[in-house]
Amino acid sequence: GSTEVIQQDMVLHVEPKLEAAGGVFQTEEVFRVTPNGPEFLSAVSPAMLPIVEV
């Protein structure tokens, strides 16, 4: 893992992924670190996510 310290004005991209039998859920967030917490730069995800069959 990284030993870099997260600092103010850094922009981070977080991409968690959950795999389970029968499917995968993956989302992304891009945010800037501010003195008062994260400033989200990503568009808000829809309440209902599409189901994609492959």
Coordinates of N, CA and C in Angstrom, one line a residue:
G1 N 0.8 -1.2 0.0 CA 0.0 0.0 0.0 C 0.9 1.3 0.0
S2 N 0.2 2.4 -0.2 CA 0.9 3.6 -0.3 C 1.1 4.2 1.1
T3 N 2.2 4.9 1.3 CA 2.5 5.6 2.5 C 2.2 7.1 2.4
E4 N 1.7 7.6 1.2 CA 1.5 9.0 1.0 C 0.4 9.5 1.9
V5 N 0.6 10.7 2.4 CA -0.3 11.3 3.3 C -1.3 12.1 2.5
I6 N -2.6 11.9 2.8 CA -3.7 12.7 2.1 C -3.7 14.1 2.6
Q7 N -3.6 15.1 1.7 CA -3.5 16.5 2.1 C -4.6 17.3 1.4
Q8 N -4.8 18.5 2.0 CA -5.8 19.5 1.4 C -5.5 19.7 0.0
D9 N -6.6 19.8 -0.8 CA -6.6 20.1 -2.2 C -6.2 19.0 -3.1
M10 N -5.9 17.8 -2.5 CA -5.7 16.6 -3.4 C -7.0 16.2 -3.9
V11 N -7.0 15.6 -5.1 CA -8.2 15.1 -5.8 C -8.0 13.5 -5.8
L12 N -9.0 12.8 -5.2 CA -8.9 11.4 -5.1 C -10.0 10.7 -5.9
H13 N -9.7 9.5 -6.4 CA -10.7 8.7 -7.2 C -10.8 7.4 -6.5
V14 N -12.0 7.1 -5.9 CA -12.2 5.9 -5.2 C -13.2 5.1 -6.0
E15 N -12.8 3.8 -6.2 CA -13.6 2.9 -7.0 C -13.9 1.6 -6.3
P16 N -14.8 1.5 -5.3 CA -15.0 0.2 -4.7 C -15.8 -0.7 -5.6
K17 N -15.5 -2.0 -5.4 CA -16.2 -3.1 -6.2 C -16.6 -4.2 -5.3
L18 N -17.8 -4.7 -5.5 CA -18.3 -5.8 -4.7 C -18.7 -6.9 -5.7
E19 N -18.1 -8.1 -5.5 CA -18.4 -9.2 -6.4 C -19.1 -10.3 -5.5
A20 N -20.2 -10.8 -6.0 CA -21.0 -11.9 -5.4 C -21.5 -12.8 -6.4
A21 N -21.9 -14.0 -6.0 CA -22.5 -14.9 -6.9 C -23.6 -14.3 -7.7
G22 N -23.5 -14.3 -9.0 CA -24.5 -13.7 -9.9 C -24.4 -12.3 -10.2
G23 N -23.3 -11.6 -9.8 CA -23.3 -10.2 -10.1 C -22.1 -9.4 -9.5
V24 N -21.9 -8.2 -10.0 CA -20.9 -7.3 -9.6 C -21.5 -5.9 -9.4
F25 N -21.1 -5.3 -8.3 CA -21.5 -3.9 -8.1 C -20.3 -3.0 -8.0
Q26 N -20.2 -2.0 -8.8 CA -19.0 -1.1 -8.8 C -19.5 0.3 -9.0
T27 N -18.9 1.2 -8.2 CA -19.3 2.6 -8.2 C -18.0 3.4 -8.2
E28 N -18.1 4.7 -8.5 CA -16.9 5.6 -8.5 C -17.2 6.9 -7.8
E29 N -16.3 7.5 -7.1 CA -16.4 8.8 -6.6 C -15.1 9.5 -6.8
V30 N -15.2 10.8 -7.2 CA -14.1 11.7 -7.4 C -14.3 12.8 -6.4
F31 N -13.4 13.1 -5.6 CA -13.6 14.2 -4.6 C -12.2 15.0 -4.3
R32 N -12.4 16.2 -3.9 CA -11.3 17.0 -3.5 C -11.3 17.1 -2.0
V33 N -10.1 17.0 -1.4 CA -10.0 17.1 0.0 C -10.0 18.6 0.4
T34 N -10.9 19.0 1.3 CA -10.9 20.4 1.8 C -10.8 20.4 3.3
P35 N -10.6 21.5 3.9 CA -10.4 21.6 5.4 C -11.7 21.1 6.1
N36 N -12.9 21.2 5.4 CA -14.1 20.9 6.0 C -14.6 19.5 5.6
G37 N -13.8 18.7 4.9 CA -14.3 17.4 4.5 C -14.2 17.3 3.0
P38 N -14.8 16.2 2.4 CA -14.7 16.1 0.9 C -15.6 17.0 0.2
E39 N -15.2 17.4 -1.0 CA -16.0 18.1 -2.0 C -16.2 17.2 -3.1
F40 N -17.4 16.6 -3.3 CA -17.6 15.6 -4.3 C -17.7 16.3 -5.7
L41 N -16.9 15.7 -6.6 CA -16.8 16.2 -7.9 C -17.6 15.4 -8.9
S42 N -17.9 14.2 -8.5 CA -18.7 13.2 -9.3 C -20.1 13.6 -9.5
A43 N -20.8 13.2 -10.6 CA -22.2 13.4 -10.7 C -22.9 12.5 -9.7
V44 N -24.0 12.9 -9.2 CA -24.8 12.0 -8.3 C -25.3 10.8 -9.0
S45 N -25.1 9.6 -8.5 CA -25.6 8.4 -9.1 C -27.1 8.3 -9.0
P46 N -27.8 7.7 -10.0 CA -29.2 7.6 -10.0 C -29.7 6.7 -8.8
A47 N -30.9 6.9 -8.3 CA -31.4 6.1 -7.2 C -31.6 4.6 -7.7
M48 N -31.9 4.4 -8.9 CA -32.1 3.0 -9.5 C -30.9 2.8 -10.5
L49 N -30.2 1.7 -10.2 CA -29.1 1.4 -11.1 C -29.5 0.4 -12.2
P50 N -29.0 0.5 -13.4 CA -29.4 -0.4 -14.4 C -28.8 -1.8 -14.2
I51 N -29.5 -2.8 -14.6 CA -29.0 -4.2 -14.5 C -28.5 -4.5 -15.9
V52 N -27.3 -4.9 -16.1 CA -26.7 -5.3 -17.4 C -26.4 -6.7 -17.4
E53 N -27.0 -7.4 -18.3 CA -26.7 -8.9 -18.4 C -25.6 -9.1 -19.5
V54 N -24.7 -10.0 -19.2 CA -23.6 -10.2 -20.1 C -23.6 -11.7 -20.5

